[in-house]
Coordinates of C-alpha atoms in Angstrom, one line a residue:
M1 CA 190.6 45.9 17.2
S2 CA 191.7 46.7 13.6
K3 CA 189.3 47.9 10.9
I4 CA 189.6 44.4 9.3
Q5 CA 188.8 42.7 12.6
E6 CA 185.9 45.0 13.2
L7 CA 184.5 44.1 9.7
F8 CA 184.6 40.4 10.5
A9 CA 183.1 41.0 14.0
K10 CA 180.1 42.7 12.3
K11 CA 179.7 40.5 9.2
K12 CA 180.5 36.8 9.5
N13 CA 180.0 35.6 5.9
R14 CA 179.8 36.6 2.3
I15 CA 182.7 39.0 2.7
L16 CA 183.8 40.3 -0.7
N17 CA 187.4 41.4 -1.1
V18 CA 188.1 42.9 -4.5
Y19 CA 191.6 43.2 -5.9
C20 CA 192.6 46.1 -8.1
T21 CA 196.0 47.0 -9.6
A22 CA 197.3 50.5 -8.5
G23 CA 197.8 52.6 -11.6
Y24 CA 195.4 50.6 -13.8
P25 CA 193.7 51.5 -16.0
R26 CA 195.2 55.0 -15.5
L27 CA 197.8 56.3 -13.2
D28 CA 195.3 58.4 -11.2
S29 CA 192.3 56.0 -11.2
I30 CA 192.8 54.3 -7.8
G31 CA 190.5 56.7 -6.0
E32 CA 187.7 56.3 -8.5
V33 CA 188.1 52.5 -8.4
I34 CA 188.1 52.3 -4.6
E35 CA 185.1 54.6 -4.2
A36 CA 183.2 52.6 -6.9
L37 CA 184.0 49.4 -5.1
E38 CA 182.8 50.7 -1.7
Q39 CA 179.6 52.2 -3.1
N40 CA 178.7 48.9 -4.9
G41 CA 179.1 46.4 -2.1
A42 CA 182.7 45.5 -1.7
D43 CA 183.7 44.9 1.9
I44 CA 187.5 45.1 1.5
V45 CA 189.7 46.5 -1.3
E46 CA 193.0 44.8 -2.0
I47 CA 195.4 47.0 -3.9
G48 CA 198.1 45.4 -5.9
M49 CA 201.4 47.2 -6.0
P50 CA 202.7 46.6 -9.6
Y51 CA 205.9 44.6 -9.9
S52 CA 207.7 43.3 -12.9
D53 CA 208.0 39.7 -11.5
P54 CA 204.8 38.9 -9.7
L55 CA 205.2 35.2 -8.6
A56 CA 201.6 34.5 -7.7
D57 CA 199.8 36.5 -10.4
G58 CA 198.4 35.1 -13.6
P59 CA 198.5 36.8 -17.0
V60 CA 195.6 39.2 -16.5
I61 CA 197.1 40.8 -13.4
Q62 CA 200.6 40.6 -14.8
Q63 CA 199.4 42.6 -17.9
S64 CA 197.6 45.1 -15.6
S65 CA 200.9 45.5 -13.7
Q66 CA 202.8 46.1 -16.9
V67 CA 200.3 48.8 -17.9
A68 CA 200.4 50.4 -14.5
I69 CA 204.2 50.5 -14.5
G70 CA 204.1 52.0 -18.0
N71 CA 201.7 54.6 -16.6
G72 CA 204.3 55.6 -14.0
M73 CA 202.9 53.8 -10.9
T74 CA 205.4 53.2 -8.0
I75 CA 205.0 52.5 -4.3
S76 CA 205.8 56.2 -3.6
V77 CA 203.1 57.4 -6.0
L78 CA 200.6 55.0 -4.6
L79 CA 201.2 55.9 -1.0
E80 CA 200.8 59.6 -1.9
Q81 CA 197.6 58.9 -3.7
L82 CA 196.2 56.9 -0.7
K83 CA 197.2 59.6 1.7
A84 CA 195.2 62.1 -0.3
L85 CA 192.2 59.7 -0.1
K86 CA 192.4 59.3 3.6
G87 CA 189.0 59.9 5.2
R88 CA 187.1 59.3 2.0
I89 CA 187.5 55.5 2.1
H90 CA 185.7 53.7 4.9
I91 CA 186.2 50.0 4.0
P92 CA 189.5 48.3 4.9
V93 CA 192.4 48.7 2.5
I94 CA 195.0 46.0 2.1
L95 CA 198.2 46.4 0.0
M96 CA 199.4 43.3 -1.8
G97 CA 202.8 43.0 -3.3
Y98 CA 206.3 41.6 -3.2
M99 CA 209.3 42.1 -1.0
N100 CA 211.8 43.3 -3.5
P101 CA 210.3 46.8 -4.2
V102 CA 209.2 47.1 -0.6
L103 CA 212.7 46.5 0.6
Q104 CA 214.0 49.0 -1.9
Y105 CA 211.6 51.5 -0.5
G106 CA 212.6 50.6 3.0
F107 CA 210.5 48.2 5.0
E108 CA 210.0 50.3 8.1
K109 CA 209.3 53.5 6.1
F110 CA 206.9 51.5 3.9
C111 CA 204.9 50.3 6.9
A112 CA 204.8 53.8 8.5
D113 CA 203.8 55.5 5.2
A114 CA 201.2 52.8 4.5
A115 CA 199.6 53.2 7.9
N116 CA 199.7 57.0 7.5
G117 CA 197.9 56.6 4.2
G118 CA 195.1 54.7 5.7
V119 CA 196.2 51.2 4.9
D120 CA 194.9 48.5 7.2
G121 CA 196.8 45.3 6.2
L122 CA 199.5 43.8 4.1
I123 CA 199.8 40.7 1.9
L124 CA 203.4 39.9 0.9
P125 CA 203.4 36.3 -0.5
D126 CA 207.2 36.0 -0.7
L127 CA 207.8 37.1 2.9
P128 CA 208.8 33.8 4.6
E129 CA 207.4 32.8 7.9
Y130 CA 210.8 32.8 9.7
E131 CA 211.8 36.3 8.5
F132 CA 208.3 37.5 9.6
E133 CA 208.8 36.1 13.1
T134 CA 212.4 37.3 13.5
E135 CA 212.6 40.6 11.7
Y136 CA 209.5 42.1 10.1
G137 CA 206.5 41.1 12.2
D138 CA 207.3 43.5 15.0
I139 CA 207.6 46.4 12.5
I140 CA 204.3 45.5 10.9
R141 CA 202.5 45.3 14.3
K142 CA 204.2 48.5 15.6
N143 CA 202.5 50.4 12.7
G144 CA 199.1 48.9 13.5
L145 CA 198.9 46.8 10.3
D146 CA 197.4 43.4 10.0
F147 CA 199.4 40.8 8.1
I148 CA 197.7 38.1 6.0
F149 CA 199.5 34.8 5.2
L150 CA 198.5 32.5 2.4
V151 CA 197.8 28.8 2.6
T152 CA 197.2 26.2 -0.2
P153 CA 195.7 22.7 -0.4
E154 CA 199.3 21.4 -0.2
T155 CA 200.1 23.3 3.1
S156 CA 200.4 20.8 5.9
P157 CA 197.9 21.0 8.8
E158 CA 200.7 21.9 11.2
R159 CA 201.8 24.8 9.0
V160 CA 198.2 26.0 8.4
V161 CA 197.8 26.3 12.2
K162 CA 201.1 28.1 12.5
L163 CA 200.4 30.6 9.7
D164 CA 196.9 31.2 11.2
K165 CA 198.6 32.0 14.5
L166 CA 200.9 34.4 12.9
S167 CA 198.2 36.1 10.7
S168 CA 195.9 38.8 11.8
G169 CA 192.8 40.1 10.1
F170 CA 192.1 36.9 8.1
L171 CA 193.8 33.9 6.5
Y172 CA 194.0 33.8 2.7
A173 CA 193.1 30.3 1.4
V174 CA 194.5 29.9 -2.1
S175 CA 192.1 27.6 -3.9
S176 CA 194.8 25.6 -5.6
S177 CA 198.6 25.7 -6.1
S178 CA 198.5 27.8 -9.3
T179 CA 198.4 31.5 -10.2
T180 CA 195.5 33.9 -10.1
G181 CA 192.9 33.9 -12.8
T182 CA 192.8 30.2 -13.6
D183 CA 189.6 28.1 -13.5
K184 CA 189.3 25.7 -10.5
E185 CA 187.3 22.6 -9.9
M186 CA 185.0 23.8 -7.1
V187 CA 184.3 20.3 -5.8
S188 CA 187.9 19.8 -4.8
V189 CA 187.9 23.4 -3.4
D190 CA 184.9 22.5 -1.2
I191 CA 186.7 19.5 0.2
Y192 CA 189.8 21.7 1.0
L193 CA 187.7 24.4 2.6
Q194 CA 185.8 21.9 4.8
K195 CA 189.2 20.5 5.9
L196 CA 190.3 24.1 6.9
Q197 CA 187.1 24.4 8.9
G198 CA 188.1 21.3 10.8
Y199 CA 191.3 23.0 12.1
K200 CA 189.2 25.5 14.2
L201 CA 191.3 28.4 13.0
R202 CA 191.4 31.6 15.0
N203 CA 191.2 33.9 11.9
P204 CA 188.3 34.1 9.4
V205 CA 189.1 32.6 6.0
L206 CA 188.8 34.2 2.6
V207 CA 189.2 32.2 -0.5
G208 CA 191.1 33.5 -3.5
F209 CA 192.4 32.5 -7.0
G210 CA 189.7 31.5 -9.5
I211 CA 186.7 33.3 -7.9
K212 CA 185.2 35.2 -10.9
D213 CA 181.4 35.3 -10.8
K214 CA 178.3 34.7 -8.7
E215 CA 178.5 31.0 -8.9
S216 CA 182.1 30.7 -7.8
F217 CA 181.6 33.3 -5.1
D218 CA 178.6 31.5 -3.7
K219 CA 180.4 28.2 -3.7
A220 CA 183.5 29.7 -2.0
C221 CA 181.3 31.3 0.7
A222 CA 179.5 28.0 1.5
H223 CA 182.6 26.9 3.5
S224 CA 184.4 30.1 4.3
N225 CA 183.8 33.7 5.5
G226 CA 184.0 35.1 1.9
A227 CA 186.1 35.3 -1.2
I228 CA 188.6 37.5 -3.1
I229 CA 188.0 38.4 -6.7
G230 CA 190.9 39.8 -8.8
S231 CA 191.5 38.9 -12.4
A232 CA 187.8 39.0 -13.3
F233 CA 187.5 42.5 -12.0
I234 CA 190.6 43.6 -13.8
R235 CA 189.3 42.1 -17.0
A236 CA 186.0 44.0 -16.4
L237 CA 187.8 47.3 -16.2
E238 CA 189.8 46.7 -19.4
G239 CA 188.8 49.3 -22.0
S240 CA 186.1 50.9 -19.8
D241 CA 185.6 54.7 -20.1
D242 CA 183.3 54.7 -17.1
I243 CA 184.9 53.0 -14.1
G244 CA 182.0 53.6 -11.7
K245 CA 179.4 52.2 -14.1
R246 CA 181.5 49.2 -15.0
T247 CA 182.4 48.4 -11.4
G248 CA 178.7 48.6 -10.4
E249 CA 177.7 46.3 -13.1
F250 CA 180.4 43.8 -12.2
L251 CA 179.8 43.7 -8.5
H252 CA 176.0 43.5 -8.8
S253 CA 176.5 40.5 -11.2
V254 CA 178.4 38.8 -8.3
L255 CA 176.3 39.9 -5.3
D256 CA 172.7 40.1 -6.6

């Protein structure tokens, strides 16, 4: 059982996965950010690997990626930083990013180095299902990593079931077909999540895109195992001189 699967075995609901951008706000801030998240109640940390053309990300995360790239963040730098943190981080760590820079790094080397750096799972939104099944899935599994697929309200029931079967760890339910950081009508999200519940999926479901505060987190958790917060946390870190203090304030505003 992976660390992510162990988490869901122990805690069935109100799982909080928080996204942060590697290299933001500073090149060397990832350790401080992750430790602050862990100490203040986050269950999973999802680390964004900065990329110049992030298809699924809204303006807040895009901007943080540009800052991180300007700071000198690369996949190599991030994996070295995570390797140095190994043993200090106890919550599951997921890397989220896009195929182009991963392929440039070398897919098999990336998976091996990620696993060696204490990474537990991957989210690569532009890795197609067919290529996962025929080429990349075996490499991911060989390195002991979970892989999380995304589904949207427009994903057909048959495809949801198929992606759930291919996923391990959890299934990422995108609240609507848009980018991160945009406001959502939570009534329609409720209907969508209730529909997902009816499919009797084998993986837990976490909801992402548009979850930003206690109200939206609570509503997302009503019909899922938990939620993912990204843009709102990135926004909270902007201009902060004290990452630990700001992270604590933000997480307690969501969880308390």
